Coordinates of C-alpha atoms and ligand atoms in Angstrom, one line a residue:
M1 CA 6.6 13.5 33.3
A2 CA 3.9 11.3 34.8
D3 CA 1.9 9.2 32.4
I4 CA -1.3 11.1 33.0
D5 CA 0.3 14.5 32.3
R6 CA 1.8 13.0 29.2
L7 CA -1.6 12.0 27.9
K8 CA -3.0 15.4 28.5
S9 CA -0.1 17.1 26.8
D10 CA -0.3 14.6 23.9
I11 CA -4.0 15.4 23.5
D12 CA -3.3 19.2 23.6
E13 CA -0.8 18.7 20.8
I14 CA -3.2 17.0 18.5
V15 CA -6.3 19.2 19.2
P16 CA -5.6 21.5 16.3
D17 CA -5.5 18.6 13.8
M18 CA -8.5 16.9 15.4
V19 CA -10.6 20.1 15.0
A20 CA -9.3 20.8 11.5
L21 CA -10.3 17.3 10.4
R22 CA -13.7 17.6 12.0
R23 CA -14.2 20.9 10.1
D24 CA -13.1 19.3 6.9
L25 CA -15.5 16.5 7.3
H26 CA -18.2 19.0 8.2
E27 CA -17.6 20.9 5.0
H28 CA -17.9 17.6 3.0
P29 CA -20.9 15.7 4.5
E30 CA -21.8 12.3 3.0
L31 CA -25.1 10.5 3.5
A32 CA -25.6 6.9 4.6
F33 CA -23.5 4.4 2.6
E34 CA -22.1 7.2 0.5
E35 CA -19.2 7.9 2.9
V36 CA -16.6 7.3 0.2
R37 CA -14.4 10.4 0.8
T38 CA -14.7 10.1 4.6
A39 CA -13.8 6.4 4.5
G40 CA -10.9 7.2 2.3
I41 CA -9.5 9.7 4.8
V42 CA -10.1 7.3 7.7
A43 CA -8.4 4.4 6.0
G44 CA -5.5 6.6 4.9
R45 CA -4.9 7.9 8.4
L46 CA -5.1 4.5 10.0
R47 CA -2.6 3.1 7.5
A48 CA -0.3 5.9 8.2
L49 CA -0.3 4.9 11.8
G50 CA 0.7 1.4 10.8
L51 CA -2.6 -0.3 11.5
D52 CA -4.0 -3.3 9.6
V53 CA -6.9 -1.8 7.7
Q54 CA -10.0 -3.3 6.2
T55 CA -12.2 -1.2 3.9
G56 CA -15.6 -1.8 2.2
V57 CA -17.0 -3.4 5.3
A58 CA -20.8 -3.0 5.0
K59 CA -20.1 -1.0 1.8
T60 CA -18.3 2.1 3.2
G61 CA -17.2 1.0 6.7
V62 CA -13.6 0.9 7.8
V63 CA -12.0 -1.3 10.4
G64 CA -8.4 -0.8 11.7
I65 CA -6.6 -3.1 14.0
L66 CA -3.9 -2.0 16.4
K67 CA -1.9 -5.0 17.8
G68 CA -0.5 -4.3 21.2
G69 CA 3.2 -4.8 21.8
K70 CA 2.6 -7.0 24.8
A71 CA -0.3 -8.9 23.3
Q72 CA 0.1 -12.7 23.6
P73 CA -2.0 -15.1 21.6
G74 CA -5.5 -15.0 23.0
A75 CA -5.1 -11.5 24.4
K76 CA -8.2 -9.3 24.7
T77 CA -9.4 -7.0 22.0
L78 CA -11.4 -3.8 22.7
A79 CA -13.4 -2.3 19.9
I80 CA -14.0 1.4 19.7
R81 CA -16.7 2.6 17.4
A82 CA -17.5 5.9 15.6
D83 CA -20.2 6.6 13.0
M84 CA -19.4 8.7 9.9
D85 CA -22.6 9.6 8.1
A86 CA -24.4 13.0 7.7
L87 CA -28.1 13.9 7.2
P88 CA -30.2 15.2 4.4
I89 CA -30.6 18.6 6.0
H90 CA -29.6 22.0 4.5
E91 CA -27.2 23.7 6.9
L92 CA -28.3 27.2 8.1
N93 CA -25.2 27.9 10.3
E94 CA -23.1 30.8 9.2
I95 CA -19.7 29.4 10.0
D96 CA -16.6 29.4 7.8
Y97 CA -16.6 25.6 7.7
R98 CA -20.3 25.4 6.6
S99 CA -21.4 22.4 4.5
T100 CA -20.4 22.9 0.9
V101 CA -23.1 20.4 -0.3
D102 CA -26.6 21.8 -0.6
G103 CA -29.1 19.6 1.3
K104 CA -26.5 17.6 3.2
M105 CA -25.2 18.4 6.7
H106 CA -23.4 16.8 9.6
A107 CA -26.3 17.7 12.0
C108 CA -25.7 15.0 14.5
G109 CA -22.0 15.3 15.3
H110 CA -20.7 12.2 13.5
D111 CA -18.0 14.4 11.9
G112 CA -16.8 14.9 15.5
H113 CA -17.0 11.2 16.3
T114 CA -14.9 10.2 13.3
S115 CA -12.3 12.8 14.1
V116 CA -12.1 11.9 17.8
L117 CA -11.7 8.2 17.0
L118 CA -8.8 9.0 14.6
A119 CA -7.2 11.0 17.4
V120 CA -7.6 8.0 19.8
A121 CA -6.0 5.8 17.2
D122 CA -3.1 8.1 17.1
L123 CA -2.8 8.3 20.9
L124 CA -3.0 4.6 21.3
S125 CA -0.6 3.8 18.4
K126 CA 2.0 5.9 20.2
R127 CA 1.5 3.7 23.3
R128 CA 1.4 0.4 21.3
E129 CA 4.3 -1.1 23.2
E130 CA 2.4 -0.7 26.5
L131 CA -0.7 -2.5 25.3
N132 CA -1.4 -6.0 26.6
G133 CA -4.0 -6.6 24.0
N134 CA -5.5 -5.2 20.8
V135 CA -7.7 -2.4 19.7
K136 CA -10.1 -2.5 16.8
F137 CA -11.2 0.8 15.5
V138 CA -14.7 0.5 13.9
F139 CA -15.9 3.3 11.6
Q140 CA -19.4 2.5 10.6
P141 CA -21.5 4.0 7.8
A142 CA -25.2 4.8 7.8
E143 CA -26.1 5.2 11.5
E144 CA -28.8 7.7 10.7
V145 CA -30.8 5.2 8.7
I146 CA -30.1 2.4 11.2
G147 CA -28.4 0.6 8.5
G148 CA -24.6 0.4 9.1
A149 CA -24.0 -1.4 12.3
E150 CA -26.0 -4.6 11.7
P151 CA -24.3 -5.4 8.4
M152 CA -20.9 -4.7 9.9
V153 CA -21.6 -7.3 12.6
K154 CA -22.8 -9.7 9.9
E155 CA -19.6 -9.1 7.9
G156 CA -17.5 -10.0 11.0
A157 CA -16.5 -6.7 12.5
M158 CA -17.0 -8.1 16.0
E159 CA -15.1 -11.3 15.4
G160 CA -12.4 -11.6 18.0
V161 CA -13.7 -8.6 19.9
D162 CA -14.3 -9.0 23.6
N163 CA -15.9 -5.6 24.4
I164 CA -16.8 -2.4 22.7
I165 CA -17.1 1.3 23.7
G166 CA -18.3 4.3 21.9
L167 CA -19.8 7.8 22.5
H168 CA -22.1 10.4 21.2
L169 CA -21.4 14.1 21.5
F170 CA -24.6 15.7 22.8
S171 CA -25.5 19.3 21.9
N172 CA -28.2 19.3 24.6
Y173 CA -25.9 18.2 27.4
P174 CA -23.5 20.7 29.0
L175 CA -19.9 21.0 27.9
G176 CA -17.5 19.5 30.5
R177 CA -19.8 16.7 31.6
V178 CA -19.8 13.1 30.7
G179 CA -22.8 10.8 31.1
V180 CA -22.3 7.1 31.6
R181 CA -24.9 4.7 32.8
S182 CA -25.2 1.0 33.3
G183 CA -28.2 -0.7 31.7
P184 CA -30.5 0.9 29.0
T185 CA -29.5 4.3 27.7
F186 CA -30.9 4.7 24.1
A187 CA -34.3 3.3 23.4
S188 CA -35.4 0.8 20.8
A189 CA -37.5 2.3 18.0
D190 CA -40.1 0.4 16.0
K191 CA -42.6 1.7 13.5
I192 CA -46.3 0.8 14.0
V193 CA -48.7 0.6 11.1
L194 CA -52.4 -0.3 11.9
K195 CA -54.8 -0.7 9.0
I196 CA -58.5 -0.8 10.1
H197 CA -60.8 -2.3 7.6
G198 CA -64.4 -1.3 8.1
K199 CA -67.3 -0.9 5.7
G200 CA -67.9 2.3 3.8
G201 CA -71.2 4.1 3.6
H202 CA -73.3 7.2 3.8
A203 CA -72.4 9.5 6.7
A204 CA -76.1 9.8 7.5
M205 CA -76.6 6.1 7.7
P206 CA -73.9 4.8 10.0
D207 CA -75.9 1.7 10.9
G208 CA -75.3 0.4 7.4
A209 CA -71.6 0.9 7.7
V210 CA -68.7 0.0 10.0
D211 CA -66.9 3.3 10.7
P212 CA -63.1 2.8 10.8
I213 CA -62.6 6.3 12.0
V214 CA -64.4 5.8 15.3
I215 CA -62.5 2.5 15.7
A216 CA -59.2 4.3 15.0
A217 CA -60.0 6.8 17.7
H218 CA -60.8 4.1 20.2
I219 CA -57.6 2.2 19.4
T220 CA -55.5 5.4 19.6
T221 CA -56.8 6.1 23.1
A222 CA -56.6 2.5 24.3
L223 CA -53.0 2.2 23.2
Q224 CA -52.0 4.7 25.8
T225 CA -53.3 2.4 28.5
L226 CA -50.5 0.0 27.6
I227 CA -48.2 2.7 29.0
S228 CA -50.3 4.0 31.9
R229 CA -51.8 0.6 33.0
E230 CA -49.6 -2.2 31.8
T231 CA -46.1 -0.7 32.1
S232 CA -44.2 -0.4 35.4
P233 CA -43.7 3.2 36.5
F234 CA -40.0 2.3 36.8
S235 CA -39.7 1.0 33.3
P236 CA -40.4 3.7 30.7
A237 CA -41.8 3.2 27.2
V238 CA -43.4 5.4 24.7
I239 CA -46.2 4.8 22.2
T240 CA -47.0 7.7 19.9
I241 CA -49.6 7.6 17.1
A242 CA -48.2 10.3 14.9
R243 CA -50.3 9.9 11.7
I244 CA -54.0 9.1 11.0
E245 CA -55.2 8.8 7.5
A246 CA -58.8 8.1 6.5
G247 CA -61.7 9.5 4.5
S248 CA -62.3 11.6 1.4
A249 CA -65.3 13.8 2.1
F250 CA -67.5 15.1 5.0
N251 CA -70.4 12.9 4.1
I252 CA -68.8 9.5 3.4
I253 CA -67.8 6.9 5.9
P254 CA -64.6 5.4 4.5
E255 CA -63.7 1.8 4.2
V256 CA -60.2 2.0 5.7
A257 CA -58.4 4.1 8.3
E258 CA -54.6 3.8 8.8
L259 CA -52.7 4.7 11.9
Q260 CA -48.9 5.1 12.0
G261 CA -46.7 5.6 15.0
S262 CA -43.6 4.8 17.0
L263 CA -42.9 2.4 19.9
R264 CA -39.9 3.1 22.1
A265 CA -38.7 0.8 24.9
Y266 CA -35.6 0.1 26.9
S267 CA -35.4 -3.6 27.1
A268 CA -36.0 -6.5 24.7
E269 CA -38.6 -8.1 27.0
H270 CA -40.6 -4.9 27.3
R271 CA -40.4 -4.3 23.6
T272 CA -41.6 -7.8 22.8
K273 CA -44.5 -7.5 25.3
M274 CA -45.6 -4.1 23.8
V275 CA -45.5 -5.5 20.3
R276 CA -47.8 -8.4 21.4
R277 CA -50.1 -6.1 23.3
I278 CA -50.5 -3.5 20.6
T279 CA -51.5 -6.3 18.2
E280 CA -54.0 -7.8 20.7
L281 CA -55.5 -4.5 21.6
A282 CA -55.9 -3.2 18.1
Q283 CA -57.3 -6.4 16.7
G284 CA -59.5 -7.0 19.7
I285 CA -61.0 -3.5 19.6
A286 CA -61.5 -3.8 15.8
A287 CA -63.2 -7.2 16.2
A288 CA -65.4 -6.0 19.0
M289 CA -66.6 -3.2 16.6
N290 CA -67.2 -5.5 13.6
A291 CA -64.1 -4.5 11.8
S292 CA -60.7 -6.1 11.3
C293 CA -57.2 -4.6 11.9
E294 CA -54.0 -5.5 10.0
V295 CA -51.0 -4.9 12.3
D296 CA -47.5 -4.4 11.0
I297 CA -44.8 -3.5 13.4
F298 CA -41.5 -2.9 11.6
D299 CA -38.5 -3.8 13.6
G300 CA -36.3 -0.7 14.0
C301 CA -33.3 -0.5 16.2
P302 CA -33.0 -2.4 19.5
A303 CA -32.2 -0.5 22.8
C304 CA -28.6 0.3 23.7
V305 CA -28.0 -1.6 26.9
N306 CA -24.7 -1.1 28.7
D307 CA -22.7 -3.8 30.5
P308 CA -22.0 -3.0 34.2
T309 CA -18.3 -3.9 34.1
M310 CA -17.6 -1.9 30.9
T311 CA -19.7 1.0 32.3
E312 CA -17.6 1.0 35.4
A313 CA -14.4 1.1 33.3
V314 CA -15.7 4.1 31.3
R315 CA -16.9 5.8 34.5
R316 CA -13.4 5.6 36.0
A317 CA -11.9 7.0 32.9
A318 CA -14.5 9.8 32.8
E319 CA -13.8 10.7 36.4
S320 CA -10.0 10.9 35.7
T321 CA -10.8 13.2 32.7
V322 CA -13.4 15.6 34.0
G323 CA -13.6 14.9 37.8
A324 CA -16.2 12.8 39.6
E325 CA -18.5 15.8 40.1
A326 CA -18.8 16.2 36.3
V327 CA -19.9 12.6 35.6
D328 CA -23.6 11.8 35.5
T329 CA -24.9 8.3 36.0
G330 CA -28.6 8.9 36.4
E331 CA -31.7 9.3 34.1
E332 CA -30.2 12.4 32.5
V333 CA -28.0 10.0 30.6
M334 CA -31.1 8.2 29.0
T335 CA -32.7 9.3 25.8
A336 CA -35.8 8.1 24.0
G337 CA -33.8 8.5 20.8
S338 CA -32.2 5.4 19.3
D339 CA -28.8 4.6 18.0
D340 CA -27.7 1.5 16.0
M341 CA -24.7 1.1 18.3
A342 CA -27.3 -1.2 19.9
Y343 CA -26.4 -4.0 17.3
F344 CA -22.7 -3.9 18.5
L345 CA -23.8 -4.0 22.1
Q346 CA -26.1 -7.0 21.4
T347 CA -23.1 -8.8 20.1
V348 CA -20.4 -8.0 22.7
P349 CA -20.8 -6.4 26.1
G350 CA -19.9 -2.8 26.0
C351 CA -20.7 0.8 27.0
Y352 CA -22.1 3.7 24.9
F353 CA -21.9 7.0 26.7
I354 CA -22.4 10.7 26.1
V355 CA -20.1 13.7 26.2
G356 CA -21.6 17.2 26.7
A357 CA -21.1 19.6 23.8
H358 CA -23.8 22.2 24.7
N359 CA -22.5 25.8 24.9
P360 CA -24.8 28.6 23.9
E361 CA -21.9 31.1 23.9
K362 CA -20.5 29.3 20.9
G363 CA -23.9 28.7 19.2
A364 CA -24.0 25.0 20.3
R365 CA -27.5 25.1 21.6
Y366 CA -29.7 23.5 18.9
P367 CA -31.0 19.9 19.1
H368 CA -29.5 17.1 17.0
H369 CA -30.9 17.0 13.4
H370 CA -31.6 20.8 13.4
P371 CA -30.2 22.9 10.5
R372 CA -28.4 25.1 13.1
F373 CA -27.0 22.1 15.1
N374 CA -23.4 22.4 16.2
V375 CA -21.1 21.1 19.0
D376 CA -18.6 23.0 21.1
E377 CA -15.4 21.5 19.8
D378 CA -13.9 21.6 23.3
S379 CA -15.9 18.5 23.9
M380 CA -13.7 16.6 21.4
P381 CA -10.5 16.4 23.5
I382 CA -12.6 15.3 26.5
A383 CA -14.2 12.5 24.4
A384 CA -10.7 11.5 23.1
E385 CA -9.3 11.4 26.6
V386 CA -12.1 9.2 28.0
L387 CA -11.8 6.7 25.2
T388 CA -8.1 6.6 25.4
R389 CA -8.0 6.2 29.2
T390 CA -10.6 3.4 29.1
A391 CA -8.5 1.5 26.5
L392 CA -5.2 2.0 28.3
D393 CA -6.8 0.8 31.6
Y394 CA -8.5 -2.1 29.8
L395 CA -5.3 -3.2 28.1
K396 CA -2.8 -2.4 30.9
S397 CA -0.3 -5.2 31.6
Ligands
ZN1 ZN1 -28.6 11.5 14.4
ZN2 ZN1 -26.0 10.5 15.9

């Protein structure tokens, strides 16, 4: 049998186990840094495959190393990453593998990612002798709080790694399609807090006060000019003021108004520029109106930026898996959402791609983080095949 047919039939063989494990994880969701049961299953399975396993990386992360049979000293190492955490959401799906924990749910598909990556570990272990390098399987905790990837990097998970790949199953992207794009894909996400200090007074006597509400309104409107007037039409970014808090009564001008919002960008340069300009604009407008403005911009997650060479490798594997006509490389692959895979991609060149899991016929039609979120599990063998093919191609002798 040809190699390619053998991979397809090997995957067919493990689909029932891959789906059963995903459903088991779905029934037992664990929140950020509490993935003890999940990490235990992952470590147990990796050990059973004969891998070197490290546990307790960034609290509940697990790393497994598969040494290729043809790997010489100095051979390349490819990391493949999955996230393991669930969300504080009460599941409303009526399915027989519904979450058994009130208020916790795998509502982003990370149960699928974990199960897919274990299947890939199985497939690649069976081909260990063909591999001219090593594979590091990285199971990270706490993606949903943007908390797991960065400490894993700090604790050495990327040491000795040359490149990294990973994927997100997407419930809003059609089943059967794979989206892979060079450059930015997921946006950076920073929290903006602006505190305008005016001078309180009587609503009937504004001349004796400095009204922070009027200033807040001016700043809110002016911030949008950073997008419409200072951002290239070809380089998207988002500024949203989502919360305004001020005042206590209809006839009192308050002392303080607070604005909170979100900044999304797709490159480090753009992000840095926007942070600087938000600060200048807010403080400048406040000063011009006799007030002051305290600016706090809390660093969230950086943007996920894909390396052209690794993107090309994944694209080839995706085309072999689903056919060229089912692979997207355009803007449909971008999202203004963020993902802490960005920290791994900052450390080593890599590619983060999406695999379609949307299928209304099976109820997989709700957005991520929705209490009725689900994926079409037929996306999982596709995901496993793209990852495995990319690794085989990367480590072929
Ligand atoms: Zn999520
Ligand atoms: Zn996610």
